[in-house]
Amino acid sequence: MRIRTGSRHARRPGSALLRGIYLPRGMDAAAFAMTTYGIPLLVLATTRSAALTGLAFALEWLPRLMAFALAGALVDRYGTTHVFRLASTARAALVLAAALILGSPADGPGETITVMTLAVGTGVLTEFSYLAAETVGGIASRTAGARAHRVQSVLLGIDQTATLIGPALAGLLLTHSGATGMLAATAAFSLLAAALAPRQNMAPHTTSQATVVRGLRTGWQALRSLPALGWLVGGLTLSNLAVGVLQAAAPVIVVQRFGYSSTDVGLLWSAAAAAGLVAIILCQRAIDRYGLWAVGAVCATITGSACLALTLADTYHAYLVLIALALAGEGGMTVVLRTLRSHLIPAEVFGNTLAVTILLLLLPFPIAGLLVAAVSPSRLGHVITACAVVQAIGLATAFTRLRTLPDLHPSAT
């Protein structure tokens, strides 16, 4: 596969990357952030049910895991352009249809069915557009050669910026314009992504289900042969259970417990994204000086301590600060993971191993949504505490084990 840039863009690689990679990635990332954080808010505002809010969060993430292998196979078969454009267009059509239904005077179970269906549909379609965008980014990185790290830095910055702006925008629009305003903005970002989808030439080939399964098996075997990466992924998977519970429970805690608005929920996640962006910048520099293990251990300590302290937060502002600290630590550990992943995984099995690590890291999110749906709002604090304990044990075990392995020490970086 290769991206067709044309002769004029070939002379201006910066323009080709901006138009062909960064702009569509930015539009898709904005729609991704608004649906991921905005739809649970929409469900809570529509149904007033904490259980349905948690279930909606699970329904957003579970289809993404189920669609992962199929999305990858379709990208390989038809190319990123077609998959990206169709997924973005379908997402725009879905949210616009939901906006029309929710904007009508009718009330009752139809609204609940609409918002829950919206959670499922956007979860699936977002996975397809995300994988297509990731594939384009991988192609651009390989094409850039020695400048590959610069391309990845820009892509990571785009994702973090979207997470910074998207939740706040979703909460603000939901508070002041209702469901119609929030969903219309999401549709606009999706349509812009579809219009800007990069053109790509690729040789068509088929990818059977057996090939997908075999690829995942290969990736699992490769992960098992890399102890450092395996321990880090295991610790982060347990950590993501706590992070997922915090994301799923935040609308209920902020709106029903603290008495704040949907806008404040969005600002909570925007503040966390800002803290994560700062942590990513600092950790990229700190790794060069102190090594992967030291930076990862400090970030794990910050995340675990903040999550354990969350149950003691009795005000919105204390909750916001602790969430920001927890997500800042997560951002730093993400840098460690990406660095180690690119350092250790052999090129011939990189894609398959990457797929397995993504599946493992995302698996806790639908589980977290189901946990929030299964307990009463008054017991959410106990659930957060239990998940924070599991997170602390998992991260402590992982980094204690990693201390004896050479791959996370300065000499390895």
C-alpha positions as a LaTeX table, in Angstrom:
\begin{tabular}{lrrr}
\hline
Residue & $x$ (\AA) & $y$ (\AA) & $z$ (\AA) \\
\hline
Met1 & 0.00 & 0.00 & 0.00 \\
Arg2 & 1.15 & 3.57 & $-0.59$ \\
Ile3 & $-0.40$ & 6.97 & $-0.32$ \\
Arg4 & $-0.88$ & 8.77 & $-3.59$ \\
Thr5 & 0.26 & 12.32 & $-3.07$ \\
Gly6 & 0.63 & 13.63 & $-6.59$ \\
Ser7 & 3.60 & 15.47 & $-8.10$ \\
Arg8 & 2.88 & 18.79 & $-6.42$ \\
His9 & 2.60 & 17.17 & $-2.97$ \\
Ala10 & 5.65 & 15.05 & $-3.68$ \\
Arg11 & 7.67 & 18.29 & $-3.77$ \\
Arg12 & 6.03 & 19.44 & $-0.54$ \\
Pro13 & 5.93 & 16.47 & 1.87 \\
Gly14 & 4.70 & 18.70 & 4.70 \\
Ser15 & 1.61 & 19.67 & 2.68 \\
Ala16 & 0.99 & 16.05 & 1.71 \\
Leu17 & 1.12 & 14.95 & 5.34 \\
Leu18 & $-1.12$ & 17.80 & 6.46 \\
Arg19 & $-3.79$ & 17.21 & 3.83 \\
Gly20 & $-3.47$ & 13.45 & 3.51 \\
Ile21 & $-2.79$ & 12.36 & 7.11 \\
Tyr22 & $-3.09$ & 15.00 & 9.81 \\
Leu23 & $-6.35$ & 16.75 & 8.83 \\
Pro24 & $-8.46$ & 13.58 & 8.38 \\
Arg25 & $-6.90$ & 12.10 & 11.52 \\
Gly26 & $-7.79$ & 15.27 & 13.44 \\
Met27 & $-11.42$ & 15.27 & 12.29 \\
Asp28 & $-11.83$ & 11.57 & 13.07 \\
Ala29 & $-10.14$ & 11.96 & 16.47 \\
Ala30 & $-12.54$ & 14.80 & 17.34 \\
Ala31 & $-15.55$ & 12.65 & 16.44 \\
Phe32 & $-13.99$ & 9.75 & 18.37 \\
Ala33 & $-13.57$ & 11.87 & 21.52 \\
Met34 & $-17.05$ & 13.37 & 21.31 \\
Thr35 & $-18.74$ & 9.98 & 20.98 \\
Thr36 & $-16.58$ & 8.20 & 23.58 \\
Tyr37 & $-17.15$ & 10.83 & 26.27 \\
Gly38 & $-20.36$ & 12.46 & 25.05 \\
Ile39 & $-22.64$ & 9.47 & 24.56 \\
Pro40 & $-22.56$ & 8.30 & 28.22 \\
Leu41 & $-23.45$ & 11.90 & 29.13 \\
Leu42 & $-26.27$ & 11.83 & 26.61 \\
Val43 & $-27.55$ & 8.54 & 28.02 \\
Leu44 & $-27.54$ & 9.92 & 31.56 \\
Ala45 & $-29.29$ & 13.13 & 30.46 \\
Thr46 & $-31.91$ & 11.14 & 28.54 \\
Thr47 & $-32.60$ & 8.23 & 30.89 \\
Arg48 & $-31.46$ & 9.58 & 34.31 \\
Ser49 & $-30.21$ & 6.04 & 34.94 \\
Ala50 & $-26.74$ & 5.28 & 36.28 \\
Ala51 & $-27.12$ & 1.63 & 35.27 \\
Leu52 & $-27.95$ & 2.50 & 31.65 \\
Thr53 & $-25.04$ & 4.98 & 31.59 \\
Gly54 & $-22.63$ & 2.22 & 32.58 \\
Leu55 & $-24.23$ & $-0.17$ & 30.11 \\
Ala56 & $-23.90$ & 2.41 & 27.32 \\
Phe57 & $-20.19$ & 2.72 & 28.11 \\
Ala58 & $-19.84$ & $-1.07$ & 27.83 \\
Leu59 & $-21.83$ & $-1.09$ & 24.59 \\
Glu60 & $-19.48$ & 1.51 & 23.15 \\
Trp61 & $-16.38$ & $-0.58$ & 23.85 \\
Leu62 & $-17.51$ & $-4.20$ & 23.50 \\
Pro63 & $-18.35$ & $-3.93$ & 19.77 \\
Arg64 & $-14.96$ & $-2.32$ & 19.18 \\
Leu65 & $-13.26$ & $-5.45$ & 20.43 \\
Met66 & $-15.56$ & $-7.67$ & 18.40 \\
Ala67 & $-15.06$ & $-5.58$ & 15.25 \\
Phe68 & $-11.30$ & $-5.30$ & 15.62 \\
Ala69 & $-10.28$ & $-8.30$ & 13.51 \\
Leu70 & $-12.95$ & $-7.61$ & 10.86 \\
Ala71 & $-11.92$ & $-3.95$ & 10.60 \\
Gly72 & $-8.29$ & $-4.92$ & 10.09 \\
Ala73 & $-9.23$ & $-7.47$ & 7.44 \\
Leu74 & $-11.37$ & $-4.94$ & 5.53 \\
Val75 & $-8.60$ & $-2.33$ & 5.64 \\
Asp76 & $-6.18$ & $-4.91$ & 4.22 \\
Arg77 & $-8.70$ & $-5.93$ & 1.56 \\
Tyr78 & $-10.12$ & $-2.59$ & 0.39 \\
Gly79 & $-7.61$ & $-0.01$ & 1.59 \\
Thr80 & $-7.81$ & 2.77 & 4.11 \\
Thr81 & $-9.57$ & 5.25 & 1.83 \\
His82 & $-12.76$ & 3.24 & 1.32 \\
Val83 & $-12.99$ & 1.96 & 4.90 \\
Phe84 & $-12.23$ & 5.36 & 6.43 \\
Arg85 & $-14.68$ & 7.24 & 4.20 \\
Leu86 & $-17.52$ & 4.73 & 4.54 \\
Ala87 & $-17.13$ & 4.42 & 8.32 \\
Ser88 & $-17.05$ & 8.20 & 8.78 \\
Thr89 & $-20.04$ & 8.74 & 6.51 \\
Ala90 & $-22.04$ & 5.99 & 8.22 \\
Arg91 & $-21.25$ & 7.46 & 11.64 \\
Ala92 & $-22.46$ & 10.88 & 10.48 \\
Ala93 & $-25.69$ & 9.38 & 9.15 \\
Leu94 & $-26.25$ & 7.46 & 12.40 \\
Val95 & $-25.78$ & 10.43 & 14.72 \\
Leu96 & $-27.90$ & 12.69 & 12.50 \\
Ala97 & $-30.73$ & 10.12 & 12.55 \\
Ala98 & $-30.43$ & 9.95 & 16.33 \\
Ala99 & $-30.49$ & 13.76 & 16.52 \\
Leu100 & $-33.75$ & 13.86 & 14.55 \\
Ile101 & $-35.36$ & 11.21 & 16.76 \\
Leu102 & $-34.24$ & 12.82 & 20.02 \\
Gly103 & $-35.25$ & 16.27 & 18.77 \\
Ser104 & $-38.84$ & 15.19 & 18.10 \\
Pro105 & $-41.54$ & 15.87 & 20.71 \\
Ala106 & $-42.13$ & 12.16 & 21.31 \\
Asp107 & $-40.92$ & 10.75 & 24.64 \\
Gly108 & $-40.71$ & 7.36 & 26.29 \\
Pro109 & $-38.83$ & 4.12 & 25.61 \\
Gly110 & $-37.99$ & 5.23 & 22.08 \\
Glu111 & $-35.44$ & 7.70 & 23.41 \\
Thr112 & $-33.77$ & 5.03 & 25.53 \\
Ile113 & $-33.61$ & 2.62 & 22.58 \\
Thr114 & $-32.17$ & 5.39 & 20.39 \\
Val115 & $-29.33$ & 6.37 & 22.71 \\
Met116 & $-28.39$ & 2.76 & 23.48 \\
Thr117 & $-28.39$ & 1.90 & 19.76 \\
Leu118 & $-26.27$ & 4.98 & 19.17 \\
Ala119 & $-23.71$ & 3.70 & 21.68 \\
Val120 & $-23.41$ & 0.37 & 19.88 \\
Gly121 & $-23.32$ & 1.82 & 16.37 \\
Thr122 & $-20.77$ & 4.54 & 17.01 \\
Gly123 & $-18.58$ & 2.04 & 18.88 \\
Val124 & $-18.39$ & $-0.23$ & 15.85 \\
Leu125 & $-17.98$ & 2.49 & 13.23 \\
Thr126 & $-15.37$ & 4.35 & 15.26 \\
Glu127 & $-13.25$ & 1.20 & 15.42 \\
Phe128 & $-13.25$ & 0.94 & 11.61 \\
Ser129 & $-12.27$ & 4.57 & 11.06 \\
Tyr130 & $-9.67$ & 4.40 & 13.86 \\
Leu131 & $-7.94$ & 1.34 & 12.42 \\
Ala132 & $-7.94$ & 2.89 & 8.95 \\
Ala133 & $-6.39$ & 6.09 & 10.37 \\
Glu134 & $-3.79$ & 4.08 & 12.31 \\
Thr135 & $-2.89$ & 2.20 & 9.13 \\
Val136 & $-2.40$ & 5.47 & 7.24 \\
Gly137 & $-0.20$ & 6.73 & 10.06 \\
Gly138 & 1.89 & 3.56 & 9.92 \\
Ile139 & 2.34 & 3.92 & 6.17 \\
Ala140 & 3.38 & 7.55 & 6.58 \\
Ser141 & 5.87 & 6.61 & 9.30 \\
Arg142 & 7.50 & 3.95 & 7.15 \\
Thr143 & 7.61 & 6.35 & 4.19 \\
Ala144 & 9.21 & 9.06 & 6.36 \\
Gly145 & 12.18 & 6.82 & 7.20 \\
Ala146 & 14.45 & 8.60 & 9.70 \\
Arg147 & 11.71 & 11.18 & 10.35 \\
Ala148 & 9.22 & 8.52 & 11.42 \\
His149 & 9.29 & 9.58 & 15.07 \\
Arg150 & 8.22 & 13.09 & 14.06 \\
Val151 & 5.16 & 11.74 & 12.25 \\
Gln152 & 4.21 & 9.64 & 15.27 \\
Ser153 & 4.72 & 12.61 & 17.60 \\
Val154 & 2.32 & 14.72 & 15.53 \\
Leu155 & $-0.27$ & 11.91 & 15.43 \\
Leu156 & $-0.05$ & 11.42 & 19.19 \\
Gly157 & $-0.41$ & 15.17 & 19.66 \\
Ile158 & $-3.51$ & 15.19 & 17.44 \\
Asp159 & $-5.12$ & 12.43 & 19.50 \\
Gln160 & $-4.33$ & 14.19 & 22.79 \\
Thr161 & $-5.60$ & 17.54 & 21.48 \\
Ala162 & $-8.86$ & 15.91 & 20.38 \\
Thr163 & $-9.23$ & 14.36 & 23.83 \\
Leu164 & $-8.53$ & 17.78 & 25.31 \\
Ile165 & $-11.21$ & 19.57 & 23.27 \\
Gly166 & $-13.78$ & 16.85 & 22.47 \\
Pro167 & $-15.19$ & 16.07 & 25.94 \\
Ala168 & $-15.49$ & 19.75 & 26.89 \\
Leu169 & $-17.20$ & 20.57 & 23.59 \\
Ala170 & $-19.58$ & 17.61 & 23.94 \\
Gly171 & $-20.54$ & 18.58 & 27.48 \\
Leu172 & $-20.93$ & 22.26 & 26.58 \\
Leu173 & $-23.14$ & 21.54 & 23.57 \\
Leu174 & $-25.22$ & 19.00 & 25.49 \\
Thr175 & $-25.85$ & 21.53 & 28.27 \\
His176 & $-26.70$ & 24.50 & 26.07 \\
Ser177 & $-27.93$ & 22.98 & 22.78 \\
Gly178 & $-29.21$ & 19.61 & 23.90 \\
Ala179 & $-28.69$ & 16.29 & 22.15 \\
Thr180 & $-29.28$ & 17.84 & 18.73 \\
Gly181 & $-26.38$ & 20.28 & 19.03 \\
Met182 & $-23.92$ & 17.71 & 20.32 \\
Leu183 & $-24.82$ & 15.12 & 17.71 \\
Ala184 & $-24.80$ & 17.67 & 14.88 \\
Ala185 & $-21.24$ & 18.69 & 15.79 \\
Thr186 & $-20.19$ & 15.02 & 15.89 \\
Ala187 & $-21.73$ & 14.50 & 12.46 \\
Ala188 & $-19.90$ & 17.56 & 11.12 \\
Phe189 & $-16.53$ & 16.21 & 12.25 \\
Ser190 & $-17.36$ & 12.81 & 10.74 \\
Leu191 & $-18.35$ & 14.33 & 7.39 \\
Leu192 & $-15.19$ & 16.44 & 7.29 \\
Ala193 & $-13.15$ & 13.31 & 7.97 \\
Ala194 & $-14.91$ & 11.51 & 5.12 \\
Ala195 & $-14.35$ & 14.43 & 2.74 \\
Leu196 & $-10.65$ & 14.65 & 3.62 \\
Ala197 & $-9.97$ & 10.89 & 3.49 \\
Pro198 & $-6.54$ & 10.35 & 1.87 \\
Arg199 & $-6.41$ & 8.72 & $-1.54$ \\
Gln200 & $-4.49$ & 5.48 & $-1.65$ \\
Asn201 & $-3.38$ & 2.92 & $-4.21$ \\
Met202 & $-3.08$ & $-0.69$ & $-3.09$ \\
Ala203 & $-3.01$ & $-4.10$ & $-4.63$ \\
Pro204 & $-6.26$ & $-5.90$ & $-3.73$ \\
His205 & $-5.92$ & $-9.13$ & $-1.76$ \\
Thr206 & $-8.16$ & $-11.27$ & 0.37 \\
Thr207 & $-7.88$ & $-11.84$ & 4.08 \\
Ser208 & $-9.77$ & $-14.88$ & 5.36 \\
Gln209 & $-11.05$ & $-15.36$ & 8.88 \\
Ala210 & $-8.47$ & $-18.11$ & 9.33 \\
Thr211 & $-5.73$ & $-15.66$ & 8.41 \\
Val212 & $-6.99$ & $-13.18$ & 11.02 \\
Val213 & $-7.11$ & $-15.85$ & 13.72 \\
Arg214 & $-3.69$ & $-17.12$ & 12.74 \\
Gly215 & $-2.32$ & $-13.58$ & 12.90 \\
Leu216 & $-3.68$ & $-13.09$ & 16.41 \\
Arg217 & $-2.17$ & $-16.42$ & 17.45 \\
Thr218 & 1.17 & $-15.33$ & 16.02 \\
Gly219 & 0.97 & $-12.04$ & 17.89 \\
Trp220 & 0.15 & $-13.82$ & 21.16 \\
Gln221 & 3.15 & $-16.13$ & 20.74 \\
Ala222 & 5.39 & $-13.13$ & 20.00 \\
Leu223 & 4.11 & $-11.31$ & 23.08 \\
Arg224 & 4.80 & $-14.34$ & 25.27 \\
Ser225 & 8.38 & $-14.43$ & 23.95 \\
Leu226 & 8.97 & $-10.82$ & 25.06 \\
Pro227 & 8.85 & $-10.86$ & 28.89 \\
Ala228 & 9.36 & $-7.11$ & 29.36 \\
Leu229 & 6.54 & $-6.21$ & 26.99 \\
Gly230 & 4.31 & $-8.93$ & 28.42 \\
Trp231 & 4.71 & $-7.73$ & 32.00 \\
Leu232 & 4.11 & $-4.11$ & 31.00 \\
Val233 & 0.98 & $-4.96$ & 28.99 \\
Gly234 & $-0.31$ & $-7.08$ & 31.87 \\
Gly235 & 0.16 & $-4.27$ & 34.38 \\
Leu236 & $-1.45$ & $-1.70$ & 32.08 \\
Thr237 & $-4.39$ & $-4.01$ & 31.38 \\
Leu238 & $-5.17$ & $-4.17$ & 35.11 \\
Ser239 & $-4.62$ & $-0.42$ & 35.34 \\
Asn240 & $-7.10$ & 0.16 & 32.51 \\
Leu241 & $-9.82$ & $-1.53$ & 34.54 \\
Ala242 & $-9.59$ & 1.30 & 37.09 \\
Val243 & $-9.34$ & 3.92 & 34.33 \\
Gly244 & $-12.38$ & 2.44 & 32.58 \\
Val245 & $-14.44$ & 2.49 & 35.79 \\
Leu246 & $-13.48$ & 6.14 & 36.32 \\
Gln247 & $-14.58$ & 7.01 & 32.78 \\
Ala248 & $-17.86$ & 5.09 & 33.01 \\
Ala249 & $-18.73$ & 6.40 & 36.49 \\
Ala250 & $-17.70$ & 10.05 & 35.98 \\
Pro251 & $-21.06$ & 11.26 & 34.55 \\
Val252 & $-22.94$ & 9.70 & 37.45 \\
Ile253 & $-20.54$ & 10.98 & 40.13 \\
Val254 & $-20.21$ & 14.52 & 38.79 \\
Val255 & $-23.87$ & 15.06 & 37.89 \\
Gln256 & $-25.71$ & 13.07 & 40.56 \\
Arg257 & $-23.27$ & 13.12 & 43.48 \\
Phe258 & $-21.64$ & 16.54 & 43.14 \\
Gly259 & $-24.61$ & 18.21 & 41.44 \\
Tyr260 & $-22.64$ & 19.65 & 38.52 \\
Ser261 & $-23.59$ & 19.78 & 34.83 \\
Ser262 & $-22.61$ & 17.87 & 31.71 \\
Thr263 & $-20.27$ & 20.74 & 30.85 \\
Asp264 & $-18.33$ & 20.06 & 34.04 \\
Val265 & $-17.99$ & 16.38 & 33.13 \\
Gly266 & $-16.49$ & 17.40 & 29.80 \\
Leu267 & $-14.14$ & 19.85 & 31.51 \\
Leu268 & $-13.04$ & 17.05 & 33.84 \\
Trp269 & $-11.80$ & 14.93 & 30.95 \\
Ser270 & $-10.34$ & 17.92 & 29.12 \\
Ala271 & $-8.28$ & 18.77 & 32.20 \\
Ala272 & $-7.17$ & 15.15 & 32.39 \\
Ala273 & $-6.19$ & 15.21 & 28.70 \\
Ala274 & $-4.20$ & 18.42 & 29.25 \\
Ala275 & $-2.35$ & 16.80 & 32.14 \\
Gly276 & $-1.71$ & 13.73 & 29.99 \\
Leu277 & $-0.35$ & 15.88 & 27.16 \\
Val278 & 2.08 & 17.61 & 29.52 \\
Ala279 & 3.13 & 14.23 & 30.95 \\
Ile280 & 3.79 & 12.86 & 27.46 \\
Ile281 & 6.06 & 15.81 & 26.60 \\
Leu282 & 7.96 & 15.55 & 29.89 \\
Cys283 & 8.31 & 11.77 & 29.75 \\
Gln284 & 9.68 & 11.79 & 26.22 \\
Arg285 & 12.56 & 13.92 & 27.51 \\
Ala286 & 12.92 & 12.12 & 30.85 \\
Ile287 & 13.30 & 8.71 & 29.18 \\
Asp288 & 16.45 & 9.91 & 27.40 \\
Arg289 & 17.98 & 10.85 & 30.73 \\
Tyr290 & 16.64 & 8.35 & 33.26 \\
Gly291 & 15.55 & 5.36 & 31.18 \\
Leu292 & 12.23 & 3.58 & 30.64 \\
Trp293 & 12.01 & 1.79 & 34.00 \\
Ala294 & 12.52 & 4.86 & 36.18 \\
Val295 & 10.02 & 6.96 & 34.23 \\
Gly296 & 7.49 & 4.13 & 34.09 \\
Ala297 & 7.79 & 3.40 & 37.81 \\
Val298 & 7.25 & 7.06 & 38.73 \\
Cys299 & 4.20 & 7.30 & 36.44 \\
Ala300 & 2.77 & 4.07 & 37.85 \\
Thr301 & 3.18 & 5.41 & 41.38 \\
Ile302 & 1.40 & 8.65 & 40.48 \\
Thr303 & $-1.49$ & 6.82 & 38.79 \\
Gly304 & $-1.95$ & 4.25 & 41.56 \\
Ser305 & $-1.78$ & 6.83 & 44.35 \\
Ala306 & $-4.26$ & 9.17 & 42.64 \\
Cys307 & $-6.79$ & 6.39 & 42.02 \\
Leu308 & $-6.54$ & 5.16 & 45.62 \\
Ala309 & $-7.14$ & 8.70 & 46.86 \\
Leu310 & $-10.19$ & 9.29 & 44.67 \\
Thr311 & $-12.63$ & 7.73 & 47.13 \\
Leu312 & $-11.58$ & 10.39 & 49.67 \\
Ala313 & $-12.43$ & 13.26 & 47.29 \\
Asp314 & $-15.58$ & 14.97 & 48.54 \\
Thr315 & $-15.61$ & 17.94 & 46.15 \\
Tyr316 & $-15.68$ & 18.29 & 42.38 \\
His317 & $-12.39$ & 20.20 & 42.27 \\
Ala318 & $-10.54$ & 17.58 & 44.34 \\
Tyr319 & $-11.98$ & 14.90 & 42.07 \\
Leu320 & $-10.81$ & 16.82 & 38.99 \\
Val321 & $-7.25$ & 17.19 & 40.31 \\
Leu322 & $-6.97$ & 13.49 & 41.19 \\
Ile323 & $-8.41$ & 12.39 & 37.83 \\
Ala324 & $-5.89$ & 14.65 & 36.08 \\
Leu325 & $-3.02$ & 13.15 & 38.08 \\
Ala326 & $-4.18$ & 9.60 & 37.35 \\
Leu327 & $-4.45$ & 10.26 & 33.62 \\
Ala328 & $-1.11$ & 12.09 & 33.59 \\
Gly329 & 0.52 & 8.94 & 34.95 \\
Glu330 & $-1.32$ & 6.88 & 32.36 \\
Gly331 & $-0.03$ & 9.16 & 29.62 \\
Gly332 & 3.54 & 8.67 & 30.80 \\
Met333 & 3.13 & 4.89 & 30.89 \\
Thr334 & 1.71 & 5.03 & 27.37 \\
Val335 & 4.95 & 6.66 & 26.18 \\
Val336 & 6.91 & 3.89 & 27.91 \\
Leu337 & 4.71 & 1.24 & 26.27 \\
Arg338 & 5.02 & 2.73 & 22.78 \\
Thr339 & 8.78 & 3.10 & 23.13 \\
Leu340 & 9.26 & $-0.44$ & 24.39 \\
Arg341 & 6.88 & $-1.83$ & 21.79 \\
Ser342 & 8.77 & $-0.25$ & 18.91 \\
His343 & 12.09 & $-1.35$ & 20.46 \\
Leu344 & 11.28 & $-5.01$ & 21.08 \\
Ile345 & 8.70 & $-6.31$ & 18.57 \\
Pro346 & 10.31 & $-7.81$ & 15.44 \\
Ala347 & 9.23 & $-6.07$ & 12.24 \\
Glu348 & 7.89 & $-9.28$ & 10.68 \\
Val349 & 5.30 & $-9.77$ & 13.44 \\
Phe350 & 4.78 & $-6.15$ & 14.47 \\
Gly351 & 1.22 & $-5.80$ & 13.17 \\
Asn352 & $-0.02$ & $-9.06$ & 14.70 \\
Thr353 & 1.63 & $-8.34$ & 18.05 \\
Leu354 & 0.28 & $-4.78$ & 18.05 \\
Ala355 & $-3.23$ & $-6.14$ & 17.47 \\
Val356 & $-2.94$ & $-8.49$ & 20.45 \\
Thr357 & $-1.64$ & $-5.75$ & 22.76 \\
Ile358 & $-4.46$ & $-3.40$ & 21.72 \\
Leu359 & $-7.07$ & $-6.10$ & 22.35 \\
Leu360 & $-5.67$ & $-6.82$ & 25.81 \\
Leu361 & $-5.46$ & $-3.15$ & 26.75 \\
Leu362 & $-9.02$ & $-2.40$ & 25.59 \\
Leu363 & $-10.66$ & $-5.47$ & 27.13 \\
Pro364 & $-11.11$ & $-3.87$ & 30.60 \\
Phe365 & $-13.24$ & $-0.99$ & 29.27 \\
Pro366 & $-16.46$ & $-2.92$ & 28.50 \\
Ile367 & $-15.95$ & $-4.83$ & 31.76 \\
Ala368 & $-15.74$ & $-1.49$ & 33.56 \\
Gly369 & $-18.99$ & $-0.35$ & 31.99 \\
Leu370 & $-20.74$ & $-3.54$ & 33.09 \\
Leu371 & $-19.43$ & $-3.05$ & 36.64 \\
Val372 & $-20.86$ & 0.46 & 36.78 \\
Ala373 & $-24.16$ & $-0.78$ & 35.36 \\
Ala374 & $-24.39$ & $-3.59$ & 37.92 \\
Val375 & $-24.00$ & $-1.55$ & 41.12 \\
Ser376 & $-26.04$ & 1.27 & 42.61 \\
Pro377 & $-24.62$ & 4.81 & 42.45 \\
Ser378 & $-24.12$ & 4.78 & 46.23 \\
Arg379 & $-21.66$ & 1.88 & 45.90 \\
Leu380 & $-19.58$ & 3.28 & 43.05 \\
Gly381 & $-16.98$ & 4.50 & 45.54 \\
His382 & $-16.43$ & 0.91 & 46.74 \\
Val383 & $-16.05$ & $-0.29$ & 43.14 \\
Ile384 & $-13.50$ & 2.44 & 42.39 \\
Thr385 & $-11.54$ & 1.54 & 45.53 \\
Ala386 & $-11.49$ & $-2.17$ & 44.66 \\
Cys387 & $-10.34$ & $-1.45$ & 41.10 \\
Ala388 & $-7.70$ & 0.98 & 42.39 \\
Val389 & $-6.33$ & $-1.74$ & 44.69 \\
Val390 & $-6.19$ & $-4.18$ & 41.75 \\
Gln391 & $-4.47$ & $-1.49$ & 39.70 \\
Ala392 & $-1.87$ & $-0.79$ & 42.39 \\
Ile393 & $-1.10$ & $-4.49$ & 42.85 \\
Gly394 & $-0.86$ & $-5.05$ & 39.10 \\
Leu395 & 1.43 & $-2.08$ & 38.45 \\
Ala396 & 3.61 & $-2.81$ & 41.49 \\
Thr397 & 4.01 & $-6.45$ & 40.44 \\
Ala398 & 4.76 & $-5.54$ & 36.83 \\
Phe399 & 7.40 & $-2.89$ & 37.58 \\
Thr400 & 8.98 & $-4.98$ & 40.32 \\
Arg401 & 9.40 & $-7.76$ & 37.79 \\
Leu402 & 10.57 & $-5.34$ & 35.11 \\
Arg403 & 13.32 & $-4.03$ & 37.40 \\
Thr404 & 15.26 & $-7.24$ & 36.79 \\
Leu405 & 14.90 & $-7.08$ & 33.01 \\
Pro406 & 17.38 & $-5.08$ & 30.91 \\
Asp407 & 14.90 & $-3.72$ & 28.38 \\
Leu408 & 13.50 & $-1.01$ & 30.65 \\
His409 & 16.82 & 0.44 & 31.77 \\
Pro410 & 18.90 & 3.27 & 30.30 \\
Ser411 & 21.31 & 0.93 & 28.55 \\
Ala412 & 18.42 & $-0.46$ & 26.50 \\
Thr413 & 17.17 & 2.88 & 25.30 \\
\hline
\end{tabular}
